[in-house]
mmCIF file of C-alpha atoms in Angstrom:
data_model
loop_
_atom_site.group_PDB
_atom_site.id
_atom_site.type_symbol
_atom_site.label_atom_id
_atom_site.label_comp_id
_atom_site.label_asym_id
_atom_site.label_seq_id
_atom_site.Cartn_x
_atom_site.Cartn_y
_atom_site.Cartn_z
ATOM 1 C CA MET A 88 31.690 -30.375 -3.090
ATOM 2 C CA PRO A 89 30.823 -27.741 -5.601
ATOM 3 C CA ASP A 90 28.587 -28.785 -8.562
ATOM 4 C CA THR A 91 30.269 -29.164 -11.914
ATOM 5 C CA ALA A 92 28.894 -27.088 -14.426
ATOM 6 C CA ALA A 93 26.415 -29.684 -16.106
ATOM 7 C CA GLU A 94 24.807 -29.880 -12.090
ATOM 8 C CA ALA A 95 24.551 -26.316 -11.481
ATOM 9 C CA PRO A 96 21.741 -26.018 -14.048
ATOM 10 C CA ARG A 97 19.884 -28.892 -12.816
ATOM 11 C CA ARG A 98 20.163 -28.048 -9.019
ATOM 12 C CA ARG A 99 18.799 -24.353 -9.976
ATOM 13 C CA THR A 100 15.752 -25.493 -11.874
ATOM 14 C CA ALA A 101 15.019 -27.998 -9.166
ATOM 15 C CA ASP A 102 15.346 -25.157 -6.565
ATOM 16 C CA SER A 103 12.895 -22.803 -8.814
ATOM 17 C CA ARG A 104 10.253 -25.439 -8.876
ATOM 18 C CA VAL A 105 10.591 -26.286 -4.933
ATOM 19 C CA LEU A 106 10.193 -22.632 -4.615
ATOM 20 C CA ALA A 107 7.257 -22.229 -7.238
ATOM 21 C CA LEU A 108 5.527 -25.159 -5.370
ATOM 22 C CA ALA A 109 5.884 -23.571 -1.840
ATOM 23 C CA ALA A 110 4.475 -20.535 -3.238
ATOM 24 C CA TYR A 111 1.484 -22.616 -4.329
ATOM 25 C CA ILE A 112 1.038 -24.242 -0.897
ATOM 26 C CA THR A 113 1.413 -21.117 0.599
ATOM 27 C CA ALA A 114 -1.495 -19.221 -1.682
ATOM 28 C CA THR A 115 -3.807 -22.295 -1.373
ATOM 29 C CA VAL A 116 -3.490 -21.967 3.064
ATOM 30 C CA ALA A 117 -3.900 -18.420 2.769
ATOM 31 C CA ILE A 118 -7.156 -18.838 0.509
ATOM 32 C CA LEU A 119 -8.631 -21.347 2.891
ATOM 33 C CA VAL A 120 -7.679 -19.699 5.866
ATOM 34 C CA ARG A 121 -10.094 -16.570 4.135
ATOM 35 C CA MET A 122 -12.755 -19.329 3.674
ATOM 36 C CA PHE A 123 -13.951 -19.565 6.735
ATOM 37 C CA LEU A 124 -14.186 -15.816 7.371
ATOM 38 C CA LEU A 125 -16.318 -15.341 4.009
ATOM 39 C CA PRO A 126 -19.629 -16.108 5.485
ATOM 40 C CA GLY A 127 -19.693 -12.943 8.061
ATOM 41 C CA GLU A 128 -21.194 -9.954 7.013
ATOM 42 C CA SER A 129 -19.661 -6.823 8.298
ATOM 43 C CA TRP A 130 -21.686 -3.525 9.177
ATOM 44 C CA ASP A 131 -19.653 -2.038 5.892
ATOM 45 C CA PHE A 132 -21.134 -4.949 3.650
ATOM 46 C CA GLU A 133 -24.674 -4.886 4.764
ATOM 47 C CA ASN A 134 -25.262 -0.748 4.753
ATOM 48 C CA PHE A 135 -22.742 -0.128 1.415
ATOM 49 C CA LEU A 136 -21.105 -2.928 -0.282
ATOM 50 C CA GLN A 137 -24.077 -4.990 -0.698
ATOM 51 C CA PRO A 138 -26.525 -2.503 -1.730
ATOM 52 C CA TRP A 139 -24.423 -1.128 -4.387
ATOM 53 C CA TYR A 140 -23.944 -4.610 -5.895
ATOM 54 C CA TRP A 141 -28.176 -4.899 -5.792
ATOM 55 C CA HIS A 142 -27.945 -1.601 -7.351
ATOM 56 C CA ILE A 143 -26.215 -2.689 -10.127
ATOM 57 C CA VAL A 144 -27.783 -5.353 -10.687
ATOM 58 C CA SER A 145 -31.128 -3.656 -10.879
ATOM 59 C CA HIS A 146 -29.824 -1.427 -13.256
ATOM 60 C CA GLY A 147 -28.498 -3.437 -16.092
ATOM 61 C CA GLY A 148 -24.764 -4.746 -15.039
ATOM 62 C CA PHE A 149 -22.387 -1.770 -16.666
ATOM 63 C CA HIS A 150 -25.260 0.477 -17.453
ATOM 64 C CA ALA A 151 -25.636 1.027 -13.763
ATOM 65 C CA LEU A 152 -22.446 2.922 -13.804
ATOM 66 C CA ALA A 153 -24.103 5.462 -16.293
ATOM 67 C CA ASP A 154 -24.775 6.996 -12.748
ATOM 68 C CA PRO A 155 -22.451 6.494 -10.104
ATOM 69 C CA SER A 156 -23.616 8.156 -7.270
ATOM 70 C CA PHE A 157 -25.069 5.386 -5.862
ATOM 71 C CA SER A 158 -21.597 5.038 -4.220
ATOM 72 C CA ASP A 159 -18.874 6.657 -2.986
ATOM 73 C CA TYR A 160 -16.015 4.659 -4.557
ATOM 74 C CA ASN A 161 -14.065 5.247 -7.805
ATOM 75 C CA VAL A 162 -15.428 3.623 -10.630
ATOM 76 C CA PRO A 163 -12.319 1.112 -11.291
ATOM 77 C CA TYR A 164 -13.437 -1.002 -8.379
ATOM 78 C CA LEU A 165 -17.115 -0.697 -9.702
ATOM 79 C CA TYR A 166 -16.249 -1.791 -12.951
ATOM 80 C CA LEU A 167 -15.434 -5.118 -11.147
ATOM 81 C CA MET A 168 -18.323 -5.159 -9.081
ATOM 82 C CA ALA A 169 -20.307 -4.672 -11.997
ATOM 83 C CA ALA A 170 -18.286 -7.960 -14.101
ATOM 84 C CA LEU A 171 -19.200 -10.378 -11.411
ATOM 85 C CA THR A 172 -23.203 -9.336 -11.596
ATOM 86 C CA TYR A 173 -22.724 -11.434 -14.475
ATOM 87 C CA LEU A 174 -21.923 -14.553 -12.969
ATOM 88 C CA PRO A 175 -23.547 -16.747 -10.544
ATOM 89 C CA LEU A 176 -22.564 -15.764 -7.443
ATOM 90 C CA SER A 177 -23.751 -14.050 -4.530
ATOM 91 C CA SER A 178 -23.128 -10.880 -3.691
ATOM 92 C CA LEU A 179 -21.102 -11.836 -0.240
ATOM 93 C CA VAL A 180 -18.856 -14.019 -2.159
ATOM 94 C CA ALA A 181 -18.395 -11.755 -5.548
ATOM 95 C CA ILE A 182 -17.408 -8.592 -3.597
ATOM 96 C CA LYS A 183 -15.045 -10.755 -1.209
ATOM 97 C CA TRP A 184 -13.514 -12.505 -3.910
ATOM 98 C CA ILE A 185 -12.103 -9.415 -5.664
ATOM 99 C CA SER A 186 -10.421 -8.506 -2.241
ATOM 100 C CA VAL A 187 -9.043 -12.000 -1.830
ATOM 101 C CA LEU A 188 -7.607 -11.927 -5.786
ATOM 102 C CA PHE A 189 -5.955 -8.791 -4.799
ATOM 103 C CA ASP A 190 -4.518 -10.233 -1.502
ATOM 104 C CA LEU A 191 -2.475 -12.509 -3.905
ATOM 105 C CA ALA A 192 -1.388 -9.873 -5.971
ATOM 106 C CA LEU A 193 0.015 -7.760 -3.373
ATOM 107 C CA ALA A 194 1.703 -10.714 -1.865
ATOM 108 C CA TYR A 195 3.071 -11.624 -5.690
ATOM 109 C CA TYR A 196 4.124 -7.703 -5.985
ATOM 110 C CA THR A 197 5.964 -8.123 -2.121
ATOM 111 C CA PHE A 198 7.756 -11.181 -3.363
ATOM 112 C CA ARG A 199 8.745 -9.407 -6.494
ATOM 113 C CA THR A 200 10.061 -6.328 -4.769
ATOM 114 C CA VAL A 201 11.948 -8.288 -1.891
ATOM 115 C CA SER A 202 13.521 -10.472 -4.333
ATOM 116 C CA LEU A 203 15.189 -7.130 -5.755
ATOM 117 C CA PHE A 204 16.856 -6.913 -2.584
ATOM 118 C CA ARG A 205 18.737 -10.314 -2.356
ATOM 119 C CA PRO A 206 18.473 -12.026 -6.407
ATOM 120 C CA THR A 207 19.928 -15.343 -4.934
ATOM 121 C CA ARG A 208 18.083 -15.389 -2.085
ATOM 122 C CA ARG A 209 14.614 -16.143 -3.421
ATOM 123 C CA TRP A 210 13.293 -18.264 -0.248
ATOM 124 C CA ALA A 211 13.747 -14.841 1.881
ATOM 125 C CA ALA A 212 11.443 -13.128 -0.738
ATOM 126 C CA LEU A 213 8.673 -16.005 -0.821
ATOM 127 C CA GLY A 214 8.915 -15.492 3.617
ATOM 128 C CA ALA A 215 7.977 -11.647 2.755
ATOM 129 C CA GLY A 216 5.115 -12.643 0.603
ATOM 130 C CA ALA A 217 3.913 -14.970 2.684
ATOM 131 C CA VAL A 218 4.120 -13.066 5.907
ATOM 132 C CA VAL A 219 2.010 -10.325 4.152
ATOM 133 C CA LEU A 220 -0.350 -12.885 3.027
ATOM 134 C CA PHE A 221 -0.745 -13.633 6.903
ATOM 135 C CA LEU A 222 -1.095 -10.561 8.459
ATOM 136 C CA PRO A 223 -4.184 -10.416 10.744
ATOM 137 C CA THR A 224 -4.963 -6.562 8.827
ATOM 138 C CA VAL A 225 -5.021 -8.040 5.442
ATOM 139 C CA VAL A 226 -6.358 -11.418 6.242
ATOM 140 C CA THR A 227 -9.517 -9.416 8.138
ATOM 141 C CA ASN A 228 -9.670 -6.508 5.737
ATOM 142 C CA SER A 229 -10.482 -8.730 2.776
ATOM 143 C CA ALA A 230 -12.213 -12.362 4.008
ATOM 144 C CA TRP A 231 -14.471 -11.023 6.825
ATOM 145 C CA TRP A 232 -14.802 -6.852 6.423
ATOM 146 C CA GLY A 233 -14.767 -7.085 2.391
ATOM 147 C CA GLN A 234 -12.993 -3.957 2.169
ATOM 148 C CA CYS A 235 -10.564 -3.558 -0.793
ATOM 149 C CA ASP A 236 -7.513 -2.012 0.819
ATOM 150 C CA ALA A 237 -5.649 -4.596 -0.817
ATOM 151 C CA THR A 238 -6.237 -2.914 -4.148
ATOM 152 C CA TYR A 239 -4.431 0.197 -3.812
ATOM 153 C CA ALA A 240 -1.923 -1.262 -1.739
ATOM 154 C CA ALA A 241 -1.016 -4.144 -4.535
ATOM 155 C CA PHE A 242 -0.743 -1.566 -7.060
ATOM 156 C CA LEU A 243 1.579 0.718 -4.483
ATOM 157 C CA VAL A 244 4.154 -1.840 -4.251
ATOM 158 C CA GLY A 245 4.150 -2.747 -7.707
ATOM 159 C CA GLY A 246 5.245 0.775 -8.538
ATOM 160 C CA ILE A 247 7.747 0.446 -5.917
ATOM 161 C CA SER A 248 8.996 -2.442 -7.425
ATOM 162 C CA TYR A 249 9.127 -0.950 -11.012
ATOM 163 C CA VAL A 250 11.081 1.898 -9.163
ATOM 164 C CA LEU A 251 13.901 -0.191 -7.857
ATOM 165 C CA ARG A 252 13.952 -1.761 -11.562
ATOM 166 C CA HIS A 253 14.547 2.166 -13.187
ATOM 167 C CA ARG A 254 11.341 1.591 -15.012
ATOM 168 C CA PRO A 255 9.777 5.219 -13.937
ATOM 169 C CA TRP A 256 7.044 4.960 -16.169
ATOM 170 C CA TRP A 257 5.860 2.208 -15.553
ATOM 171 C CA ALA A 258 6.033 2.995 -11.764
ATOM 172 C CA CYS A 259 4.057 6.134 -12.050
ATOM 173 C CA THR A 260 1.257 3.866 -14.072
ATOM 174 C CA PHE A 261 1.024 1.715 -11.153
ATOM 175 C CA PHE A 262 0.468 4.406 -8.613
ATOM 176 C CA GLY A 263 -1.909 5.713 -11.058
ATOM 177 C CA LEU A 264 -3.538 2.783 -10.829
ATOM 178 C CA ALA A 265 -3.581 3.003 -7.267
ATOM 179 C CA LEU A 266 -4.812 6.333 -7.060
ATOM 180 C CA ALA A 267 -7.658 5.524 -9.487
ATOM 181 C CA PHE A 268 -9.175 2.567 -6.872
ATOM 182 C CA LYS A 269 -8.466 4.722 -3.424
ATOM 183 C CA PHE A 270 -8.031 8.104 -2.624
ATOM 184 C CA GLN A 271 -5.638 6.508 0.279
ATOM 185 C CA ALA A 272 -2.595 6.174 -2.602
ATOM 186 C CA VAL A 273 -1.824 9.668 -1.834
ATOM 187 C CA PHE A 274 -0.322 8.801 1.273
ATOM 188 C CA LEU A 275 2.931 7.628 -0.804
ATOM 189 C CA PHE A 276 3.057 10.914 -3.012
ATOM 190 C CA PRO A 277 5.400 12.673 -0.993
ATOM 191 C CA PHE A 278 7.572 9.750 -1.487
ATOM 192 C CA LEU A 279 7.262 9.880 -5.033
ATOM 193 C CA LEU A 280 7.857 13.920 -5.090
ATOM 194 C CA VAL A 281 11.331 12.629 -3.381
ATOM 195 C CA LEU A 282 11.965 10.066 -5.805
ATOM 196 C CA VAL A 283 11.283 12.921 -8.406
ATOM 197 C CA ALA A 284 13.531 15.659 -6.719
ATOM 198 C CA ALA A 285 16.275 13.263 -6.036
ATOM 199 C CA GLY A 286 16.170 12.211 -10.299
ATOM 200 C CA ARG A 287 15.234 8.638 -9.416
ATOM 201 C CA VAL A 288 12.071 9.452 -11.220
ATOM 202 C CA PRO A 289 11.942 11.858 -14.303
ATOM 203 C CA TRP A 290 9.557 14.817 -13.673
ATOM 204 C CA ARG A 291 7.881 13.784 -16.945
ATOM 205 C CA SER A 292 6.697 10.258 -15.814
ATOM 206 C CA LEU A 293 4.626 11.649 -13.398
ATOM 207 C CA LEU A 294 2.131 12.788 -16.575
ATOM 208 C CA ALA A 295 1.559 8.721 -16.019
ATOM 209 C CA VAL A 296 -0.234 9.244 -12.926
ATOM 210 C CA PRO A 297 -3.265 11.492 -14.192
ATOM 211 C CA ALA A 298 -2.829 9.874 -17.613
ATOM 212 C CA VAL A 299 -3.945 6.360 -16.562
ATOM 213 C CA TYR A 300 -6.937 7.872 -13.718
ATOM 214 C CA LEU A 301 -8.471 9.653 -16.650
ATOM 215 C CA ALA A 302 -8.347 6.537 -18.897
ATOM 216 C CA LEU A 303 -10.221 4.447 -16.594
ATOM 217 C CA ASP A 304 -12.702 7.122 -16.682
ATOM 218 C CA VAL A 305 -13.349 6.441 -19.898
ATOM 219 C CA PRO A 306 -15.946 3.254 -20.254
ATOM 220 C CA ALA A 307 -17.969 4.953 -17.552
ATOM 221 C CA LEU A 308 -17.947 8.269 -19.628
ATOM 222 C CA LEU A 309 -18.909 5.972 -23.038
ATOM 223 C CA ILE A 310 -22.091 4.556 -21.311
ATOM 224 C CA GLY A 311 -23.473 8.371 -20.073
ATOM 225 C CA ALA A 312 -21.683 8.804 -17.009
ATOM 226 C CA ASP A 313 -21.282 12.800 -15.813
ATOM 227 C CA PRO A 314 -17.559 13.923 -15.991
ATOM 228 C CA GLY A 315 -17.918 16.406 -12.904
ATOM 229 C CA GLN A 316 -19.300 13.689 -10.982
ATOM 230 C CA LEU A 317 -15.973 11.381 -11.691
ATOM 231 C CA LEU A 318 -13.834 13.653 -11.242
ATOM 232 C CA SER A 319 -15.167 14.901 -7.673
ATOM 233 C CA VAL A 320 -15.942 11.533 -6.133
ATOM 234 C CA TYR A 321 -12.739 11.704 -4.018
ATOM 235 C CA ALA A 322 -13.730 15.150 -3.041
ATOM 236 C CA ARG A 323 -16.904 14.278 -1.859
ATOM 237 C CA GLN A 324 -15.228 11.435 -0.152
ATOM 238 C CA THR A 325 -12.961 13.600 2.185
ATOM 239 C CA ASP A 326 -16.243 15.945 3.199
ATOM 240 C CA THR A 327 -18.223 12.689 4.761
ATOM 241 C CA TYR A 328 -16.690 12.520 7.973
ATOM 242 C CA HIS A 329 -15.848 15.319 10.180
ATOM 243 C CA PHE A 330 -14.722 13.162 13.499
ATOM 244 C CA LEU A 331 -10.922 14.158 14.048
ATOM 245 C CA THR A 332 -10.446 10.192 13.848
ATOM 246 C CA ILE A 333 -12.306 6.988 12.999
ATOM 247 C CA ASN A 334 -10.590 4.566 15.145
ATOM 248 C CA ALA A 335 -7.233 5.247 13.488
ATOM 249 C CA PRO A 336 -4.208 4.856 15.574
ATOM 250 C CA SER A 337 -3.310 8.378 14.526
ATOM 251 C CA VAL A 338 -2.185 11.460 16.942
ATOM 252 C CA TYR A 339 -5.575 12.077 17.137
ATOM 253 C CA GLN A 340 -6.019 10.074 19.546
ATOM 254 C CA PHE A 341 -4.405 12.490 21.867
ATOM 255 C CA VAL A 342 -6.408 15.674 21.108
ATOM 256 C CA SER A 343 -10.061 15.972 22.328
ATOM 257 C CA VAL A 344 -11.922 18.999 21.203
ATOM 258 C CA PRO A 345 -15.693 19.532 22.379
ATOM 259 C CA GLY A 346 -18.098 21.197 20.004
ATOM 260 C CA ASP A 347 -17.394 21.574 15.873
ATOM 261 C CA THR A 348 -14.014 20.004 15.129
ATOM 262 C CA ASP A 349 -13.928 21.479 11.700
ATOM 263 C CA PRO A 350 -11.769 24.378 12.375
ATOM 264 C CA VAL A 351 -9.323 21.468 14.214
ATOM 265 C CA ARG A 352 -9.584 19.547 11.052
ATOM 266 C CA SER A 353 -8.530 22.469 8.922
ATOM 267 C CA VAL A 354 -5.756 23.377 10.959
ATOM 268 C CA GLY A 355 -4.654 20.190 11.220
ATOM 269 C CA VAL A 356 -4.766 19.124 7.323
ATOM 270 C CA LEU A 357 -2.436 22.412 7.031
ATOM 271 C CA VAL A 358 0.052 21.440 10.178
ATOM 272 C CA ALA A 359 0.302 17.984 8.217
ATOM 273 C CA GLY A 360 1.060 19.719 4.848
ATOM 274 C CA VAL A 361 3.441 21.857 6.384
ATOM 275 C CA LEU A 362 5.216 19.047 8.235
ATOM 276 C CA VAL A 363 5.343 16.145 5.602
ATOM 277 C CA THR A 364 7.051 18.864 3.648
ATOM 278 C CA LEU A 365 9.822 19.916 5.801
ATOM 279 C CA LEU A 366 10.125 15.890 5.946
ATOM 280 C CA MET A 367 10.855 15.769 2.255
ATOM 281 C CA GLY A 368 12.892 18.744 2.372
ATOM 282 C CA LEU A 369 15.212 17.258 4.899
ATOM 283 C CA ALA A 370 15.228 13.908 2.951
ATOM 284 C CA VAL A 371 16.423 15.809 -0.162
ATOM 285 C CA ARG A 372 18.978 17.977 1.953
ATOM 286 C CA SER A 373 20.219 14.495 3.528
ATOM 287 C CA LEU A 374 20.779 13.627 0.134
ATOM 288 C CA ARG A 375 22.529 16.590 -0.947
ATOM 289 C CA ARG A 376 24.802 17.360 1.947
ATOM 290 C CA GLY A 377 28.451 16.981 1.868
ATOM 291 C CA ARG A 378 28.017 14.350 -1.441
ATOM 292 C CA GLY A 379 28.994 15.479 -4.668
ATOM 293 C CA GLY A 380 26.828 13.001 -6.796
ATOM 294 C CA VAL A 381 28.676 10.877 -9.487
ATOM 295 C CA PRO A 382 31.297 12.284 -11.467
ATOM 296 C CA GLY A 383 30.244 13.191 -15.306
ATOM 297 C CA SER A 384 26.635 12.219 -14.518
ATOM 298 C CA GLY A 385 24.880 15.184 -14.591
ATOM 299 C CA LEU A 386 23.343 14.408 -11.197
ATOM 300 C CA ARG A 387 23.566 16.838 -8.406
ATOM 301 C CA MET A 388 23.145 14.222 -6.158
ATOM 302 C CA PRO A 389 23.782 10.310 -5.548
ATOM 303 C CA GLU A 390 20.753 8.060 -7.038
ATOM 304 C CA LEU A 391 18.463 6.613 -3.779
ATOM 305 C CA THR A 392 19.864 3.331 -2.919
ATOM 306 C CA ASP A 393 17.237 0.508 -3.058
ATOM 307 C CA THR A 394 17.376 0.689 1.013
ATOM 308 C CA GLN A 395 16.497 4.448 0.846
ATOM 309 C CA VAL A 396 13.479 3.913 -1.496
ATOM 310 C CA VAL A 397 12.083 1.585 0.496
ATOM 311 C CA LEU A 398 12.601 3.275 3.878
ATOM 312 C CA LEU A 399 11.071 6.619 2.363
ATOM 313 C CA ALA A 400 8.200 4.579 0.973
ATOM 314 C CA THR A 401 7.362 3.278 4.368
ATOM 315 C CA CYS A 402 7.803 6.553 5.968
ATOM 316 C CA SER A 403 5.664 8.569 3.763
ATOM 317 C CA ALA A 404 2.922 5.309 4.679
ATOM 318 C CA ILE A 405 3.068 5.716 8.113
ATOM 319 C CA VAL A 406 3.864 9.234 8.790
ATOM 320 C CA VAL A 407 0.765 11.038 6.405
ATOM 321 C CA PRO A 408 -1.925 8.887 7.821
ATOM 322 C CA PHE A 409 -0.779 9.401 11.246
ATOM 323 C CA LEU A 410 -0.814 13.552 10.970
ATOM 324 C CA LEU A 411 -3.640 13.824 9.111
ATOM 325 C CA PRO A 412 -7.158 14.248 10.690
ATOM 326 C CA SER A 413 -10.434 12.001 9.670
ATOM 327 C CA MET A 414 -8.828 8.840 9.333
ATOM 328 C CA HIS A 415 -9.914 5.680 9.489
ATOM 329 C CA GLU A 416 -8.469 2.634 10.986
ATOM 330 C CA ARG A 417 -7.848 1.243 7.548
ATOM 331 C CA TYR A 418 -5.735 3.946 6.438
ATOM 332 C CA PHE A 419 -2.706 2.534 7.823
ATOM 333 C CA TYR A 420 -3.060 -0.860 5.458
ATOM 334 C CA ALA A 421 -0.078 0.450 3.044
ATOM 335 C CA ALA A 422 1.839 0.892 6.053
ATOM 336 C CA ASP A 423 1.029 -2.838 7.369
ATOM 337 C CA VAL A 424 2.275 -4.150 4.034
ATOM 338 C CA LEU A 425 5.951 -1.711 3.647
ATOM 339 C CA THR A 426 7.066 -1.961 7.188
ATOM 340 C CA VAL A 427 7.383 -5.853 6.672
ATOM 341 C CA MET A 428 9.492 -5.126 3.327
ATOM 342 C CA ALA A 429 11.633 -2.669 5.405
ATOM 343 C CA ALA A 430 12.117 -5.081 7.648
ATOM 344 C CA PHE A 431 12.977 -7.929 5.175
ATOM 345 C CA ARG A 432 15.533 -5.299 4.039
ATOM 346 C CA ARG A 433 16.901 -3.958 7.369
ATOM 347 C CA PRO A 434 16.168 -6.992 9.688
ATOM 348 C CA ARG A 435 18.279 -6.489 12.420
ATOM 349 C CA GLN A 436 17.223 -2.750 13.023
ATOM 350 C CA LEU A 437 13.395 -3.000 12.332
ATOM 351 C CA TRP A 438 12.264 -6.800 12.594
ATOM 352 C CA TYR A 439 10.056 -5.420 15.544
ATOM 353 C CA VAL A 440 8.903 -2.121 13.512
ATOM 354 C CA PRO A 441 5.903 -4.666 11.442
ATOM 355 C CA VAL A 442 4.600 -6.210 15.304
ATOM 356 C CA LEU A 443 4.149 -2.971 16.645
ATOM 357 C CA VAL A 444 2.571 -1.769 13.839
ATOM 358 C CA GLN A 445 0.107 -4.543 13.573
ATOM 359 C CA LEU A 446 -0.346 -4.136 17.011
ATOM 360 C CA ALA A 447 -1.773 -0.356 16.795
ATOM 361 C CA SER A 448 -3.502 -1.199 13.563
ATOM 362 C CA PHE A 449 -5.130 -4.713 13.879
ATOM 363 C CA GLY A 450 -6.294 -3.277 17.332
ATOM 364 C CA SER A 451 -7.794 -0.429 15.818
ATOM 365 C CA TYR A 452 -9.650 -2.611 13.693
ATOM 366 C CA LEU A 453 -10.737 -4.841 16.602
ATOM 367 C CA LYS A 454 -13.272 -1.445 17.669
ATOM 368 C CA THR A 455 -14.876 -2.060 14.494
ATOM 369 C CA ILE A 456 -14.978 -6.041 13.820
ATOM 370 C CA ALA A 457 -15.488 -6.981 17.640
ATOM 371 C CA PRO A 458 -16.989 -4.231 19.477
ATOM 372 C CA GLU A 459 -17.618 -6.027 22.406
ATOM 373 C CA LEU A 460 -13.600 -5.742 22.923
ATOM 374 C CA SER A 461 -14.052 -2.286 23.353
ATOM 375 C CA PRO A 462 -13.740 -1.715 27.279
ATOM 376 C CA TYR A 463 -10.299 -3.581 26.758
ATOM 377 C CA LEU A 464 -9.162 -1.462 23.946
ATOM 378 C CA SER A 465 -6.843 1.850 24.540
ATOM 379 C CA MET A 466 -7.137 3.957 21.356
ATOM 380 C CA PRO A 467 -4.494 6.062 23.101
ATOM 381 C CA ALA A 468 -1.997 2.734 23.949
ATOM 382 C CA HIS A 469 -2.356 1.935 19.967
ATOM 383 C CA GLY A 470 -1.777 5.883 18.895
ATOM 384 C CA ALA A 471 1.434 5.744 21.091
ATOM 385 C CA LEU A 472 2.180 2.102 19.380
ATOM 386 C CA MET A 473 2.017 3.907 15.777
ATOM 387 C CA LEU A 474 3.910 7.055 16.683
ATOM 388 C CA LEU A 475 6.616 4.684 18.299
ATOM 389 C CA ALA A 476 7.275 2.787 14.968
ATOM 390 C CA SER A 477 7.170 5.820 13.039
ATOM 391 C CA VAL A 478 9.910 7.232 14.750
ATOM 392 C CA ILE A 479 12.020 3.955 14.298
ATOM 393 C CA VAL A 480 11.342 4.241 10.802
ATOM 394 C CA LEU A 481 11.938 8.116 10.401
ATOM 395 C CA ARG A 482 15.288 7.355 12.311
ATOM 396 C CA THR A 483 16.632 4.610 10.377
ATOM 397 C CA THR A 484 15.513 6.436 7.068
ATOM 398 C CA VAL A 485 17.902 9.762 8.213
ATOM 399 C CA GLN A 486 20.477 7.132 9.277
ATOM 400 C CA GLU A 487 20.614 5.579 5.728
ATOM 401 C CA LEU A 488 19.993 8.605 3.921
ATOM 402 C CA ARG A 489 23.353 10.169 5.463
ATOM 403 C CA ARG A 490 25.365 7.123 4.894
ATOM 404 C CA ALA A 491 27.787 7.742 2.007
ATOM 405 C CA PRO A 492 27.868 5.046 -0.825
ATOM 406 C CA GLU A 493 30.263 2.448 -1.472
ATOM 407 C CA ALA A 494 30.533 2.664 -5.179
ATOM 408 C CA PRO A 495 28.565 5.073 -7.528
ATOM 409 C CA ALA A 496 24.693 4.685 -7.600
ATOM 410 C CA VAL A 497 24.337 4.751 -11.248
ATOM 411 C CA PRO A 498 25.299 2.136 -13.298
ATOM 412 C CA SER A 499 26.074 2.132 -16.608
ATOM 413 C CA GLN A 500 22.909 0.265 -17.450
ATOM 414 C CA PRO A 501 20.736 -0.403 -14.498
ATOM 415 C CA VAL A 502 19.889 -3.572 -14.313
ATOM 416 C CA ALA A 503 17.196 -5.102 -11.967
ATOM 417 C CA GLY A 504 17.636 -5.610 -8.333
ATOM 418 C CA ASP A 505 21.107 -3.850 -8.495
ATOM 419 C CA THR A 506 22.426 -3.144 -5.074
ATOM 420 C CA THR A 507 25.918 -2.046 -6.131
ATOM 421 C CA ALA A 508 25.828 1.347 -4.407
ATOM 422 C CA GLU A 509 25.208 -0.063 -1.134
ATOM 423 C CA THR A 510 27.260 -1.401 1.880
ATOM 424 C CA ALA A 511 26.660 -5.117 2.303
ATOM 425 C CA ARG A 512 23.845 -6.391 4.393
ATOM 426 C CA THR A 513 23.509 -9.554 6.255
#
């Protein structure tokens, strides 16, 4: 028997409370799981993160950032580290809790994004957030390794959420925050440029990216940091490693070069740039081909659907680090997360892609976090798994870009989570 008019609001309230309770239980279990890994001290923690922390302590907390050359990270992350030096926490606990809290933020923005796909099926969105929160790479990255890849990934997913909500300035603000925390945020910038070319994001809103990046440098500048040093931090990072791959499941697992690798790296960057540019052009062309856009809208092509947005972001997160040289195993972190979101959007076609990506990505992690397993790991095999995942996502994205919309894709008043432009999904 259907609910009466009086019973329906009460039922929705009860469902919301149960959902909130399930979310709190999920977060609590995720934190407890991470507690078991917190005592572990990785090589990166002992040789980089802990020395940075104690340098900040010994140089007056925030005042230490007047010369941030002791670290090769940008200052937003160092602000968080400096803030925690004023609390009665050990360096290990303080550093890892930064990342654990951003794990929760990452799961939250995953929930928000997936909830836009099916506003009436919020349990699916909670499931997506829970899957991300318990991914082996996500758990290990923060709780054992002490790395902070969840910081930029949370802002990237938040940016995608705002793209889907038709709020481009907020989207670009979040992309700027992601870039300010880690340079690996650039892996999604080809996706951002496609959004601009397709008219989903106005080009003026791109100004928010450098504006946010520069604004976050201001506190360090006020205490005496050198502007040139702040602006060149990522340039110094890119010149640190000269290997073709640092345990990354990329195309360079199939390339062996004796001697000096710098010429190959330079050519690799150029080739990657050309291929990514071609893929961007093909994406825009697929939208234009045979589709006149919305009459009277002034647009030259239909607006990207929510599915296309998520798939394009996922392609960018996989393809760019797969093609670039000198990638670390952790540089597929955004791909780990976005393939989960894509699978929830296209379960029939992509349900197994996050599994392939995790096998490749976490298998690469094991080379570093469990070196005793190295004899049993095949990095070319991990590269092949990542290649397979990228081909599947690219194929699905091309099919989606060529799919004619059922209805005009531009509503008169954009509504968060509106998916009327897309065919019915199951």
